[in-house]
């Protein structure tokens, strides 16, 4: 079985839309594209290298469209991105000129992929895809790069459809600019209890 890890640049209020630039994703007239750039910090370099370590990718169609146009021209910043397999969940596309791209059409396809032998599978962006995976309990880990900004409107990573699940913090790093890079690993069911002093 293959590990599925979600990696996301995310705001304090859960927005993940267009962290990289103004034209990245203007859906719903989003005006804050590039919101992560002011927090770029060289101190995060070693952790980012770990996040970008070679693994197969699973992407939603919109994120794939962005990556397909950008990353083949900038592969020196993401070693292996052209060589790894890019799995794409889409009902509107089934071919690409980007090498090693494979198109999937259903959750069942993703389940079969997860249950196969092979390297780790990483998901960048692809908020709708992540929501679908959380609804079917198919996420093993998160790498959340939490930025100290609130945007209000924008595509969110988490919705009410996610199945309840518990996670354990296994690694974290805080940059001088205030970005928290946190690695959470799936850890069974949600546990409950009573907070505060125990009654006598």
C-alpha positions as a Markdown table, in Angstrom:
| # | Residue | x | y | z |
|---|---|---|---|---|
| 1 | Unk | 0.0 | 0.0 | 0.0 |
| 2 | Unk | 1.3 | 3.5 | -0.9 |
| 3 | Unk | 1.4 | 6.4 | 1.5 |
| 4 | Unk | -0.7 | 9.4 | 0.4 |
| 5 | Unk | 0.6 | 12.8 | 1.6 |
| 6 | Unk | -1.2 | 16.1 | 1.1 |
| 7 | Unk | 1.1 | 19.2 | 0.9 |
| 8 | Unk | -0.4 | 22.6 | 1.0 |
| 9 | Unk | 0.4 | 26.3 | 1.4 |
| 10 | Unk | -2.5 | 27.4 | 3.6 |
| 11 | Unk | -3.7 | 30.6 | 5.4 |
| 12 | Unk | -4.8 | 30.7 | 9.0 |
| 13 | Unk | -8.4 | 30.6 | 7.8 |
| 14 | Unk | -7.8 | 27.6 | 5.5 |
| 15 | Unk | -7.5 | 29.3 | 2.1 |
| 16 | Unk | -5.3 | 27.4 | -0.4 |
| 17 | Unk | -6.1 | 29.3 | -3.6 |
| 18 | Unk | -3.3 | 30.7 | -5.7 |
| 19 | Unk | -0.4 | 31.0 | -3.2 |
| 20 | Unk | 2.2 | 31.3 | -6.0 |
| 21 | Unk | 1.2 | 34.3 | -8.1 |
| 22 | Unk | -1.6 | 36.7 | -9.2 |
| 23 | Unk | -2.5 | 34.8 | -12.3 |
| 24 | Unk | -2.3 | 31.3 | -10.8 |
| 25 | Unk | -6.0 | 30.9 | -10.2 |
| 26 | Unk | -8.4 | 33.8 | -10.4 |
| 27 | Unk | -11.5 | 31.6 | -10.0 |
| 28 | Unk | -14.5 | 33.5 | -8.4 |
| 29 | Unk | -12.6 | 36.8 | -8.9 |
| 30 | Unk | -9.9 | 35.9 | -6.4 |
| 31 | Unk | -7.7 | 39.0 | -5.8 |
| 32 | Unk | -5.0 | 37.8 | -3.5 |
| 33 | Unk | -3.0 | 35.4 | -5.8 |
| 34 | Unk | 0.7 | 35.3 | -4.6 |
| 35 | Unk | -0.2 | 35.7 | -0.9 |
| 36 | Unk | 2.6 | 33.3 | 0.2 |
| 37 | Unk | 5.4 | 35.3 | -1.5 |
| 38 | Unk | 5.9 | 37.9 | 1.2 |
| 39 | Unk | 6.7 | 35.1 | 3.6 |
| 40 | Unk | 9.4 | 33.4 | 1.6 |
| 41 | Unk | 12.3 | 32.6 | 3.8 |
| 42 | Unk | 15.6 | 30.8 | 3.0 |
| 43 | Unk | 15.4 | 29.2 | 6.5 |
| 44 | Unk | 12.6 | 26.9 | 5.2 |
| 45 | Unk | 14.9 | 25.6 | 2.4 |
| 46 | Unk | 15.8 | 22.2 | 4.0 |
| 47 | Unk | 12.2 | 21.4 | 4.9 |
| 48 | Unk | 11.0 | 22.4 | 1.4 |
| 49 | Unk | 13.6 | 20.1 | -0.1 |
| 50 | Unk | 12.1 | 17.3 | 2.0 |
| 51 | Unk | 8.6 | 18.2 | 0.8 |
| 52 | Unk | 9.8 | 18.3 | -2.8 |
| 53 | Unk | 11.6 | 14.9 | -2.5 |
| 54 | Unk | 10.9 | 12.6 | -5.4 |
| 55 | Unk | 7.5 | 10.9 | -5.3 |
| 56 | Unk | 4.7 | 10.2 | -7.7 |
| 57 | Unk | 2.1 | 13.0 | -7.9 |
| 58 | Unk | -1.7 | 12.9 | -7.7 |
| 59 | Unk | -3.3 | 16.0 | -8.9 |
| 60 | Unk | -6.7 | 17.5 | -9.7 |
| 61 | Unk | -7.2 | 18.6 | -13.3 |
| 62 | Unk | -7.0 | 22.4 | -12.6 |
| 63 | Unk | -3.7 | 22.0 | -10.6 |
| 64 | Unk | -2.4 | 19.7 | -13.4 |
| 65 | Unk | -3.2 | 22.4 | -16.0 |
| 66 | Unk | -1.1 | 24.9 | -14.0 |
| 67 | Unk | 1.8 | 22.5 | -13.3 |
| 68 | Unk | 1.8 | 21.2 | -16.9 |
| 69 | Unk | 2.5 | 24.7 | -18.2 |
| 70 | Unk | 5.0 | 25.7 | -15.6 |
| 71 | Unk | 7.1 | 22.9 | -14.2 |
| 72 | Unk | 8.6 | 21.4 | -17.4 |
| 73 | Unk | 10.3 | 24.8 | -17.9 |
| 74 | Unk | 11.5 | 25.1 | -14.3 |
| 75 | Unk | 12.4 | 21.5 | -13.4 |
| 76 | Unk | 15.8 | 22.6 | -12.0 |
| 77 | Unk | 13.8 | 23.9 | -9.0 |
| 78 | Unk | 12.0 | 20.6 | -8.5 |
| 79 | Unk | 14.3 | 17.7 | -9.3 |
| 80 | Unk | 12.5 | 14.7 | -10.8 |
| 81 | Unk | 9.2 | 16.4 | -11.4 |
| 82 | Unk | 9.3 | 15.5 | -15.1 |
| 83 | Unk | 10.4 | 11.9 | -14.5 |
| 84 | Unk | 7.9 | 10.9 | -11.8 |
| 85 | Unk | 4.4 | 9.6 | -12.7 |
| 86 | Unk | 1.8 | 12.3 | -12.6 |
| 87 | Unk | -1.7 | 10.8 | -11.9 |
| 88 | Unk | -4.5 | 13.2 | -12.7 |
| 89 | Unk | -8.2 | 12.9 | -11.7 |
| 90 | Unk | -10.2 | 14.2 | -14.5 |
| 91 | Unk | -13.4 | 13.6 | -16.5 |
| 92 | Unk | -12.5 | 16.2 | -19.2 |
| 93 | Unk | -8.9 | 15.3 | -20.1 |
| 94 | Unk | -7.2 | 12.0 | -21.0 |
| 95 | Unk | -4.0 | 13.0 | -22.7 |
| 96 | Unk | -1.0 | 15.3 | -22.1 |
| 97 | Unk | 2.3 | 16.1 | -23.7 |
| 98 | Unk | 3.9 | 16.1 | -20.2 |
| 99 | Unk | 5.8 | 12.9 | -19.9 |
| 100 | Unk | 4.6 | 10.2 | -17.5 |
| 101 | Unk | 1.1 | 11.6 | -17.1 |
| 102 | Unk | -1.7 | 9.1 | -16.3 |
| 103 | Unk | -5.4 | 10.0 | -16.2 |
| 104 | Unk | -7.8 | 8.6 | -13.6 |
| 105 | Unk | -11.6 | 9.0 | -13.6 |
| 106 | Unk | -12.9 | 7.9 | -10.2 |
| 107 | Unk | -12.3 | 7.4 | -6.5 |
| 108 | Unk | -12.1 | 3.7 | -7.3 |
| 109 | Unk | -9.1 | 4.4 | -9.5 |
| 110 | Unk | -7.4 | 6.2 | -6.7 |
| 111 | Unk | -8.2 | 3.4 | -4.2 |
| 112 | Unk | -6.6 | 0.9 | -6.6 |
| 113 | Unk | -3.6 | 3.2 | -7.0 |
| 114 | Unk | -3.2 | 3.6 | -3.2 |
| 115 | Unk | -3.4 | -0.2 | -2.8 |
| 116 | Unk | -0.7 | -0.9 | -5.4 |
| 117 | Unk | 3.1 | -1.2 | -5.0 |
| 118 | Unk | 5.2 | 1.8 | -5.6 |
| 119 | Unk | 6.6 | 5.1 | -4.1 |
| 120 | Unk | 4.9 | 7.6 | -2.0 |
| 121 | Unk | 2.1 | 9.7 | -3.6 |
| 122 | Unk | 2.1 | 13.4 | -3.0 |
| 123 | Unk | -0.7 | 15.8 | -3.7 |
| 124 | Unk | 0.0 | 19.6 | -4.1 |
| 125 | Unk | -2.8 | 22.1 | -4.5 |
| 126 | Unk | -5.9 | 20.2 | -5.8 |
| 127 | Unk | -8.3 | 21.3 | -3.1 |
| 128 | Unk | -11.3 | 19.5 | -4.5 |
| 129 | Unk | -9.3 | 16.3 | -4.9 |
| 130 | Unk | -8.1 | 16.5 | -1.3 |
| 131 | Unk | -11.7 | 17.1 | -0.1 |
| 132 | Unk | -12.7 | 14.0 | -2.0 |
| 133 | Unk | -9.9 | 11.9 | -0.5 |
| 134 | Unk | -10.8 | 13.1 | 3.0 |
| 135 | Unk | -14.4 | 12.1 | 2.5 |
| 136 | Unk | -13.1 | 8.5 | 1.7 |
| 137 | Unk | -10.4 | 8.4 | 4.4 |
| 138 | Unk | -7.5 | 8.1 | 1.9 |
| 139 | Unk | -5.0 | 10.6 | 3.3 |
| 140 | Unk | -2.2 | 9.3 | 5.5 |
| 141 | Unk | -0.2 | 12.5 | 6.1 |
| 142 | Unk | -0.3 | 16.2 | 5.8 |
| 143 | Unk | 2.5 | 18.7 | 5.3 |
| 144 | Unk | 0.8 | 22.1 | 6.0 |
| 145 | Unk | 2.8 | 25.3 | 5.4 |
| 146 | Unk | 0.6 | 27.6 | 7.5 |
| 147 | Unk | 1.0 | 31.3 | 6.7 |
| 148 | Unk | 0.2 | 34.1 | 9.1 |
| 149 | Unk | -2.5 | 35.7 | 7.0 |
| 150 | Unk | -6.3 | 35.7 | 6.7 |
| 151 | Unk | -8.0 | 36.1 | 3.4 |
| 152 | Unk | -11.6 | 35.3 | 4.1 |
| 153 | Unk | -12.8 | 34.2 | 0.6 |
| 154 | Unk | -11.0 | 31.7 | -1.5 |
| 155 | Unk | -10.8 | 27.9 | -2.1 |
| 156 | Unk | -10.5 | 26.1 | 1.2 |
| 157 | Unk | -8.8 | 22.8 | 1.9 |
| 158 | Unk | -11.2 | 21.4 | 4.5 |
| 159 | Unk | -15.0 | 21.1 | 4.3 |
| 160 | Unk | -17.7 | 19.4 | 6.5 |
| 161 | Unk | -17.5 | 16.3 | 4.3 |
| 162 | Unk | -14.2 | 15.1 | 5.8 |
| 163 | Unk | -14.4 | 11.9 | 7.8 |
| 164 | Unk | -13.4 | 12.4 | 11.4 |
| 165 | Unk | -9.8 | 11.3 | 11.9 |
| 166 | Unk | -6.9 | 11.9 | 14.4 |
| 167 | Unk | -3.4 | 13.0 | 13.4 |
| 168 | Unk | -0.1 | 13.2 | 15.3 |
| 169 | Unk | 2.5 | 15.9 | 14.8 |
| 170 | Unk | 5.7 | 14.2 | 13.8 |
| 171 | Unk | 7.8 | 17.2 | 12.6 |
| 172 | Unk | 7.6 | 21.0 | 12.6 |
| 173 | Unk | 9.6 | 24.1 | 11.8 |
| 174 | Unk | 8.8 | 27.8 | 12.3 |
| 175 | Unk | 10.4 | 30.3 | 9.9 |
| 176 | Unk | 11.5 | 33.8 | 11.0 |
| 177 | Unk | 8.7 | 35.2 | 8.9 |
| 178 | Unk | 6.1 | 33.2 | 11.0 |
| 179 | Unk | 5.3 | 30.3 | 8.6 |
| 180 | Unk | 4.7 | 27.0 | 10.5 |
| 181 | Unk | 5.7 | 23.9 | 8.5 |
| 182 | Unk | 4.0 | 21.0 | 10.2 |
| 183 | Unk | 3.9 | 17.3 | 9.3 |
| 184 | Unk | 0.9 | 15.4 | 10.6 |
| 185 | Unk | 0.5 | 11.6 | 10.4 |
| 186 | Unk | -2.8 | 9.7 | 10.6 |
| 187 | Unk | -3.2 | 8.3 | 14.0 |
| 188 | Unk | -6.5 | 6.3 | 14.3 |
| 189 | Unk | -9.9 | 7.5 | 15.3 |
| 190 | Unk | -10.9 | 10.7 | 17.1 |
| 191 | Unk | -10.6 | 10.5 | 20.8 |
| 192 | Unk | -12.8 | 12.5 | 23.2 |
| 193 | Unk | -12.7 | 13.4 | 26.8 |
| 194 | Unk | -13.5 | 16.2 | 29.3 |
| 195 | Unk | -11.3 | 19.3 | 29.3 |
| 196 | Unk | -10.5 | 21.2 | 32.5 |
| 197 | Unk | -10.3 | 20.1 | 36.1 |
| 198 | Unk | -12.0 | 16.8 | 37.1 |
| 199 | Unk | -15.1 | 17.0 | 39.2 |
| 200 | Unk | -14.5 | 16.0 | 42.9 |
